[in-house]
Amino acid sequence: AKTYETILVETHGRVGLVRLNRPQALNALNAQIIAELDAALDGFERHPAIGCVVITGSEKAFAAGADIKEMQSKTYPGTYLDDFITAWDRISQKRKPIIAAVAGFALGGGCELAMMCDFILAADTAKFGQPEIKLGVMPGAGGTQRLTRFVGKAKAMEMCLTGRMMDAAEAERAGLVSRVVPAAELVDEALKVAAQIAGMSLPIAMMTKESVNRSYETTLAEGIRFERRVFHAMFATQDQKEGMSAFVDKRKPGFTNS
Ligand code: CAA
C-alpha cells in the first residue's frame, strides 16, 4: 500500500475512508495534502471493490482552510503560472460517490473541499465559513460559486463579505449539509451511509451522481433530457433486471455492477 504523510487511508468493506491528518495545522490544506488526497481518491476510483468514499478530518477540524503559511509569499505571476488551486478541482471530478464527514472547523478551503464532495454530513460541532476576506483575499476554490448555490445569495454574500461562521444547525437549515449527527457518531454514521450506497449497483450510483451534478451545469430542459437518456440506458444493465426481480420476488437484490 502507498504511504502518505498528511492523510490516513483505510478501507471498510466496500467503503474507502480518507482522514485528513495534519493535526499541527488543523488540517490546513497545502499542496502536499491536496496531492495525497487526490492520489488516494484515484486509488479508490480504480479499486473495483470500492463503491463509496468518505473524507473526514479530526474532531477539532475538518480543515481550517488553504495553508496560509504556504500562500503568504505567493505572487501574482506565480499563482498564475502555477494555476494555483486548479489542482483542487480534480477532487470534484471523481466519478464514485464521496461523502464529506465534517466535525469542527470547515473554513475557507476546508468548506470548499467539503462542498466539492457529493454531500456533507455534519457533526453538531461543525462550523462552516469563508473567512478569506479577513486575509485580504476571497474564496479561491469555488466558495463564491458553490456556497451561493447551496445556501442562496443572501447567506453566501454575508458569509463571504464578513467571514462569519455558520454552525451545524444553521448549515442544515440553509441546505449546506444533508444531516447533523452527534459528533461522537459522525464517522460511524458516515461509514454506514457510505456502506448503504456501496451496496447499490456501482454504475447506477455513478450515473445517478453524474445526473444530479448535471443539474448544476445546465438548464432544466437539458438536464431532464440528460436524465431521460441515462435512465433509458439503465434498462440495458443486469442490475436493473436484478433490482426489479428482487423486489417482485420479495428478496434482497444482489447487484453485480453489470
Ligand atoms: N493555514 C495554516 N496554518 C493554520 C491554518 C491555516 N489555514 N489554520 C490554522 N493553522 C495553524 C495555526 O497557525 C496554528 O499553528 P501554530 O501552532 O504553529 O501557531 C495551529 O494551526 C492551530 O491553530 P490556532 O492556534 O489558530 O487554533 P485556534 O483553536 O486558536 O483557532 C481557527 C482555530 C479559528 C480555525 C484559527 O486557526 C483560524 O482562524 N484559522 C484560519 C482560518 C482561515 O482563515 N481559513 C481560510 C484560509 S484561506 C483559503 O482557504 C483560501 C481559499 O479559498 C482556498
Short mmCIF file of C-alpha atoms and ligand atoms in Angstrom, two decimals:
data_model
loop_
_atom_site.label_atom_id
_atom_site.label_comp_id
_atom_site.label_asym_id
_atom_site.label_seq_id
_atom_site.Cartn_x
_atom_site.Cartn_y
_atom_site.Cartn_z
CA ALA A 1 0.00 0.00 0.00
CA LYS A 2 1.03 3.57 -0.69
CA THR A 3 2.25 5.56 2.28
CA TYR A 4 1.15 9.11 2.80
CA GLU A 5 2.37 11.75 5.24
CA THR A 6 -0.65 14.01 5.54
CA ILE A 7 -3.61 11.65 5.25
CA LEU A 8 -4.63 8.27 6.67
CA VAL A 9 -6.29 5.89 4.26
CA GLU A 10 -8.47 2.93 5.30
CA THR A 11 -10.93 0.62 3.66
CA HIS A 12 -14.02 -0.61 5.47
CA GLY A 13 -15.51 -3.32 3.29
CA ARG A 14 -16.59 -1.58 0.10
CA VAL A 15 -16.05 1.91 1.58
CA GLY A 16 -12.87 3.95 1.29
CA LEU A 17 -12.07 6.34 4.14
CA VAL A 18 -9.61 9.22 3.97
CA ARG A 19 -8.75 11.08 7.17
CA LEU A 20 -7.04 14.43 6.66
CA ASN A 21 -4.16 14.31 9.12
CA ARG A 22 -2.13 17.47 9.70
CA PRO A 23 -3.20 17.97 13.31
CA GLN A 24 -0.50 20.54 13.99
CA ALA A 25 -2.12 22.86 11.42
CA LEU A 26 -5.81 21.95 11.91
CA ASN A 27 -5.59 20.10 8.59
CA ALA A 28 -4.69 23.24 6.65
CA LEU A 29 -4.64 22.26 3.01
CA ASN A 30 -1.18 22.64 1.50
CA ALA A 31 -0.07 21.32 -1.89
CA GLN A 32 1.04 18.01 -0.37
CA ILE A 33 -2.24 17.15 1.35
CA ILE A 34 -4.23 18.01 -1.79
CA ALA A 35 -1.91 15.86 -3.95
CA GLU A 36 -2.12 12.97 -1.48
CA LEU A 37 -5.90 13.24 -1.20
CA ASP A 38 -6.19 13.28 -4.99
CA ALA A 39 -3.94 10.21 -5.27
CA ALA A 40 -5.87 8.32 -2.58
CA LEU A 41 -9.19 9.14 -4.26
CA ASP A 42 -7.78 7.98 -7.61
CA GLY A 43 -6.77 4.73 -5.91
CA PHE A 44 -10.36 4.25 -4.78
CA GLU A 45 -11.65 5.20 -8.23
CA ARG A 46 -9.54 2.41 -9.75
CA HIS A 47 -10.30 -0.13 -6.99
CA PRO A 48 -13.19 -2.23 -8.36
CA ALA A 49 -14.44 -3.26 -4.91
CA ILE A 50 -14.87 0.31 -3.61
CA GLY A 51 -18.35 1.74 -4.05
CA CYS A 52 -18.26 4.94 -1.99
CA VAL A 53 -15.70 7.14 -0.24
CA VAL A 54 -15.79 9.18 2.97
CA ILE A 55 -13.47 12.14 3.59
CA THR A 56 -13.17 13.32 7.18
CA GLY A 57 -10.85 15.35 9.38
CA SER A 58 -10.38 15.38 13.14
CA GLU A 59 -12.79 16.19 15.95
CA LYS A 60 -11.43 19.72 16.05
CA ALA A 61 -11.17 20.46 12.34
CA PHE A 62 -12.27 19.03 9.04
CA ALA A 63 -9.84 21.56 7.59
CA ALA A 64 -9.11 25.15 8.65
CA GLY A 65 -8.55 26.31 5.08
CA ALA A 66 -5.84 26.53 2.50
CA ASP A 67 -2.42 26.69 4.17
CA ILE A 68 -1.92 30.38 4.91
CA LYS A 69 1.79 29.92 5.65
CA GLU A 70 2.27 28.36 2.20
CA MET A 71 0.23 31.11 0.49
CA GLN A 72 1.66 34.09 2.33
CA SER A 73 4.60 34.74 -0.01
CA LYS A 74 2.94 33.80 -3.28
CA THR A 75 2.99 36.41 -6.05
CA TYR A 76 0.60 37.19 -8.83
CA PRO A 77 2.73 35.79 -11.69
CA GLY A 78 3.47 32.76 -9.51
CA THR A 79 -0.17 31.92 -8.79
CA TYR A 80 -0.98 32.49 -12.46
CA LEU A 81 1.90 30.39 -13.80
CA ASP A 82 1.25 27.54 -11.34
CA ASP A 83 -2.51 27.89 -11.86
CA PHE A 84 -2.79 27.85 -8.06
CA ILE A 85 -5.84 25.96 -6.71
CA THR A 86 -6.81 24.42 -10.06
CA ALA A 87 -5.29 21.10 -8.90
CA TRP A 88 -8.04 21.00 -6.27
CA ASP A 89 -10.69 20.77 -9.00
CA ARG A 90 -9.68 17.17 -9.63
CA ILE A 91 -11.32 16.25 -6.34
CA SER A 92 -14.67 17.48 -7.65
CA GLN A 93 -14.28 15.38 -10.79
CA LYS A 94 -14.18 11.93 -9.19
CA ARG A 95 -16.89 9.64 -10.50
CA LYS A 96 -17.63 7.49 -7.45
CA PRO A 97 -19.80 8.99 -4.68
CA ILE A 98 -17.89 10.91 -1.99
CA ILE A 99 -19.31 11.97 1.39
CA ALA A 100 -17.69 14.71 3.48
CA ALA A 101 -18.00 13.95 7.20
CA VAL A 102 -17.37 17.31 8.86
CA ALA A 103 -16.66 17.92 12.55
CA GLY A 104 -15.21 21.16 13.90
CA PHE A 105 -13.87 23.82 11.58
CA ALA A 106 -14.54 23.70 7.85
CA LEU A 107 -13.21 27.11 6.92
CA GLY A 108 -12.08 28.65 3.65
CA GLY A 109 -10.63 25.89 1.52
CA GLY A 110 -11.92 23.38 4.09
CA CYS A 111 -15.50 24.47 3.47
CA GLU A 112 -14.77 24.49 -0.26
CA LEU A 113 -13.34 20.96 -0.13
CA ALA A 114 -16.44 19.74 1.75
CA MET A 115 -18.64 21.34 -0.92
CA MET A 116 -16.69 19.50 -3.66
CA CYS A 117 -17.94 16.22 -2.18
CA ASP A 118 -21.37 14.87 -3.14
CA PHE A 119 -22.94 15.70 0.19
CA ILE A 120 -21.90 16.81 3.65
CA LEU A 121 -22.79 15.01 6.87
CA ALA A 122 -22.09 17.35 9.76
CA ALA A 123 -21.34 16.75 13.41
CA ASP A 124 -23.17 19.06 15.79
CA THR A 125 -19.75 20.67 16.38
CA ALA A 126 -19.27 21.64 12.73
CA LYS A 127 -18.57 25.27 11.86
CA PHE A 128 -18.54 26.44 8.27
CA GLY A 129 -17.16 29.71 7.00
CA GLN A 130 -15.39 31.54 4.20
CA PRO A 131 -13.11 33.85 6.21
CA GLU A 132 -10.72 34.63 3.33
CA ILE A 133 -11.77 38.28 3.22
CA LYS A 134 -10.13 38.75 6.63
CA LEU A 135 -6.85 37.70 4.98
CA GLY A 136 -7.21 40.19 2.14
CA VAL A 137 -8.41 37.67 -0.44
CA MET A 138 -11.65 35.92 -1.30
CA PRO A 139 -12.52 32.22 -1.63
CA GLY A 140 -10.46 30.70 -4.44
CA ALA A 141 -11.52 27.05 -4.54
CA GLY A 142 -15.12 27.51 -5.61
CA GLY A 143 -16.55 29.10 -2.45
CA THR A 144 -18.16 32.13 -4.07
CA GLN A 145 -19.88 29.79 -6.55
CA ARG A 146 -20.71 26.60 -4.67
CA LEU A 147 -21.74 28.23 -1.37
CA THR A 148 -24.11 30.50 -3.29
CA ARG A 149 -25.72 27.51 -4.98
CA PHE A 150 -26.07 25.67 -1.66
CA VAL A 151 -27.38 28.43 0.61
CA GLY A 152 -28.52 31.19 -1.76
CA LYS A 153 -27.17 34.66 -2.35
CA ALA A 154 -28.12 36.31 0.94
CA LYS A 155 -26.26 33.94 3.25
CA ALA A 156 -23.38 33.33 0.81
CA MET A 157 -22.81 37.05 0.32
CA GLU A 158 -22.96 37.76 4.05
CA MET A 159 -20.57 34.91 4.84
CA CYS A 160 -18.06 35.82 2.12
CA LEU A 161 -18.15 39.54 2.93
CA THR A 162 -17.98 39.25 6.73
CA GLY A 163 -16.22 35.91 7.19
CA ARG A 164 -18.71 34.88 9.87
CA MET A 165 -19.13 31.19 10.64
CA MET A 166 -22.31 29.15 10.35
CA ASP A 167 -22.94 26.46 12.97
CA ALA A 168 -24.23 22.98 12.11
CA ALA A 169 -27.90 23.79 12.81
CA GLU A 170 -27.84 26.85 10.55
CA ALA A 171 -25.96 24.89 7.88
CA GLU A 172 -28.68 22.25 7.92
CA ARG A 173 -31.48 24.82 7.76
CA ALA A 174 -29.72 26.56 4.88
CA GLY A 175 -29.23 23.35 2.90
CA LEU A 176 -25.44 23.22 3.11
CA VAL A 177 -25.45 19.83 4.86
CA SER A 178 -27.72 16.86 4.41
CA ARG A 179 -27.95 15.98 8.12
CA VAL A 180 -26.47 16.78 11.53
CA VAL A 181 -25.45 13.95 13.88
CA PRO A 182 -23.83 13.89 17.34
CA ALA A 183 -20.07 14.39 16.98
CA ALA A 184 -19.23 11.06 18.62
CA GLU A 185 -21.23 9.22 15.94
CA LEU A 186 -20.11 11.18 12.89
CA VAL A 187 -17.60 8.81 11.29
CA ASP A 188 -19.62 5.67 12.09
CA GLU A 189 -22.74 7.26 10.64
CA ALA A 190 -20.87 8.39 7.52
CA LEU A 191 -19.43 4.88 7.07
CA LYS A 192 -22.92 3.42 7.50
CA VAL A 193 -24.42 5.71 4.86
CA ALA A 194 -21.46 5.04 2.57
CA ALA A 195 -21.87 1.27 3.01
CA GLN A 196 -25.51 1.63 2.06
CA ILE A 197 -24.52 3.47 -1.13
CA ALA A 198 -21.72 0.95 -1.82
CA GLY A 199 -24.34 -1.82 -1.62
CA MET A 200 -26.13 -0.41 -4.65
CA SER A 201 -25.10 -1.07 -8.24
CA LEU A 202 -21.90 0.95 -8.70
CA PRO A 203 -22.54 2.01 -12.32
CA ILE A 204 -26.09 3.04 -11.40
CA ALA A 205 -24.84 5.03 -8.40
CA MET A 206 -22.19 6.71 -10.57
CA MET A 207 -24.75 7.60 -13.24
CA THR A 208 -27.04 8.97 -10.52
CA LYS A 209 -24.22 11.19 -9.21
CA GLU A 210 -23.49 12.35 -12.74
CA SER A 211 -27.14 13.16 -13.37
CA VAL A 212 -27.66 15.11 -10.13
CA ASN A 213 -24.46 17.06 -10.81
CA ARG A 214 -25.72 17.87 -14.30
CA SER A 215 -28.46 19.97 -12.68
CA TYR A 216 -25.78 22.46 -11.63
CA GLU A 217 -24.40 22.82 -15.13
CA THR A 218 -27.38 23.18 -17.40
CA THR A 219 -30.98 24.34 -17.96
CA LEU A 220 -33.90 22.31 -16.59
CA ALA A 221 -34.96 21.11 -20.05
CA GLU A 222 -31.42 19.97 -20.95
CA GLY A 223 -31.00 18.36 -17.55
CA ILE A 224 -34.26 16.44 -17.94
CA ARG A 225 -33.15 15.30 -21.40
CA PHE A 226 -29.84 14.10 -19.95
CA GLU A 227 -31.65 12.29 -17.14
CA ARG A 228 -34.04 10.59 -19.57
CA ARG A 229 -31.21 9.31 -21.81
CA VAL A 230 -29.29 7.89 -18.86
CA PHE A 231 -32.47 6.48 -17.29
CA HIS A 232 -33.31 4.63 -20.50
CA ALA A 233 -29.74 3.29 -20.73
CA MET A 234 -30.11 1.76 -17.25
CA PHE A 235 -32.56 -0.76 -18.72
CA ALA A 236 -29.58 -2.26 -20.58
CA THR A 237 -27.99 -3.31 -17.26
CA GLN A 238 -28.26 -6.63 -15.44
CA ASP A 239 -28.60 -4.66 -12.23
CA GLN A 240 -31.93 -3.18 -13.37
CA LYS A 241 -33.22 -6.72 -14.04
CA GLU A 242 -31.85 -7.90 -10.70
CA GLY A 243 -33.17 -4.95 -8.69
CA MET A 244 -36.68 -5.18 -10.06
CA SER A 245 -36.83 -9.02 -9.97
CA ALA A 246 -35.68 -8.97 -6.36
CA PHE A 247 -38.48 -6.54 -5.46
CA VAL A 248 -41.10 -8.69 -7.18
CA ASP A 249 -39.70 -11.87 -5.58
CA LYS A 250 -39.58 -10.16 -2.15
CA ARG A 251 -35.83 -10.81 -1.70
CA LYS A 252 -32.70 -8.67 -1.36
CA PRO A 253 -31.04 -7.73 -4.66
CA GLY A 254 -27.52 -8.94 -5.40
CA PHE A 255 -26.07 -6.34 -7.70
CA THR A 256 -23.13 -7.36 -9.89
CA ASN A 257 -22.16 -3.96 -11.31
CA SER A 258 -23.06 -5.21 -14.75
N1 CAA B 1 -3.15 27.67 7.40
C1 CAA B 1 -2.01 27.41 8.07
N2 CAA B 1 -1.99 27.13 9.38
C2 CAA B 1 -3.16 27.13 10.04
C3 CAA B 1 -4.37 27.37 9.41
C4 CAA B 1 -4.34 27.65 8.01
N3 CAA B 1 -5.46 27.88 7.31
N4 CAA B 1 -5.36 27.31 10.32
C5 CAA B 1 -4.78 27.01 11.48
N5 CAA B 1 -3.44 26.89 11.32
C6 CAA B 1 -2.44 26.58 12.34
C7 CAA B 1 -2.20 27.77 13.23
O1 CAA B 1 -1.30 28.67 12.61
C8 CAA B 1 -1.62 27.11 14.46
O2 CAA B 1 -0.28 26.80 14.20
P1 CAA B 1 0.86 27.18 15.30
O3 CAA B 1 0.51 26.32 16.48
O4 CAA B 1 2.13 26.80 14.61
O5 CAA B 1 0.71 28.63 15.59
C9 CAA B 1 -2.38 25.79 14.52
O6 CAA B 1 -2.92 25.57 13.20
C10 CAA B 1 -3.54 25.82 15.47
O7 CAA B 1 -4.37 26.93 15.14
P2 CAA B 1 -4.83 28.04 16.23
O8 CAA B 1 -3.82 28.16 17.30
O9 CAA B 1 -5.19 29.27 15.47
O10 CAA B 1 -6.15 27.33 16.80
P3 CAA B 1 -7.41 28.03 17.45
O11 CAA B 1 -8.23 26.92 18.04
O12 CAA B 1 -6.99 29.17 18.32
O13 CAA B 1 -8.22 28.70 16.22
C11 CAA B 1 -9.17 28.75 13.99
C12 CAA B 1 -8.80 27.89 15.24
C13 CAA B 1 -10.27 29.74 14.36
C14 CAA B 1 -9.68 27.77 12.93
C15 CAA B 1 -7.93 29.51 13.51
O14 CAA B 1 -6.85 28.59 13.37
C16 CAA B 1 -8.09 30.19 12.17
O15 CAA B 1 -8.72 31.22 12.09
N6 CAA B 1 -7.50 29.59 11.11
C17 CAA B 1 -7.50 30.19 9.78
C18 CAA B 1 -8.85 30.04 9.11
C19 CAA B 1 -8.82 30.72 7.75
O16 CAA B 1 -8.65 31.90 7.61
N7 CAA B 1 -9.02 29.89 6.67
C20 CAA B 1 -9.05 30.38 5.32
C21 CAA B 1 -7.71 30.15 4.67
S1 CAA B 1 -7.60 30.97 3.11
C22 CAA B 1 -8.25 29.90 1.99
O17 CAA B 1 -8.73 28.84 2.35
C23 CAA B 1 -8.21 30.31 0.55
C24 CAA B 1 -9.07 29.50 -0.36
O18 CAA B 1 -10.22 29.84 -0.65
C25 CAA B 1 -8.56 28.30 -0.99
#
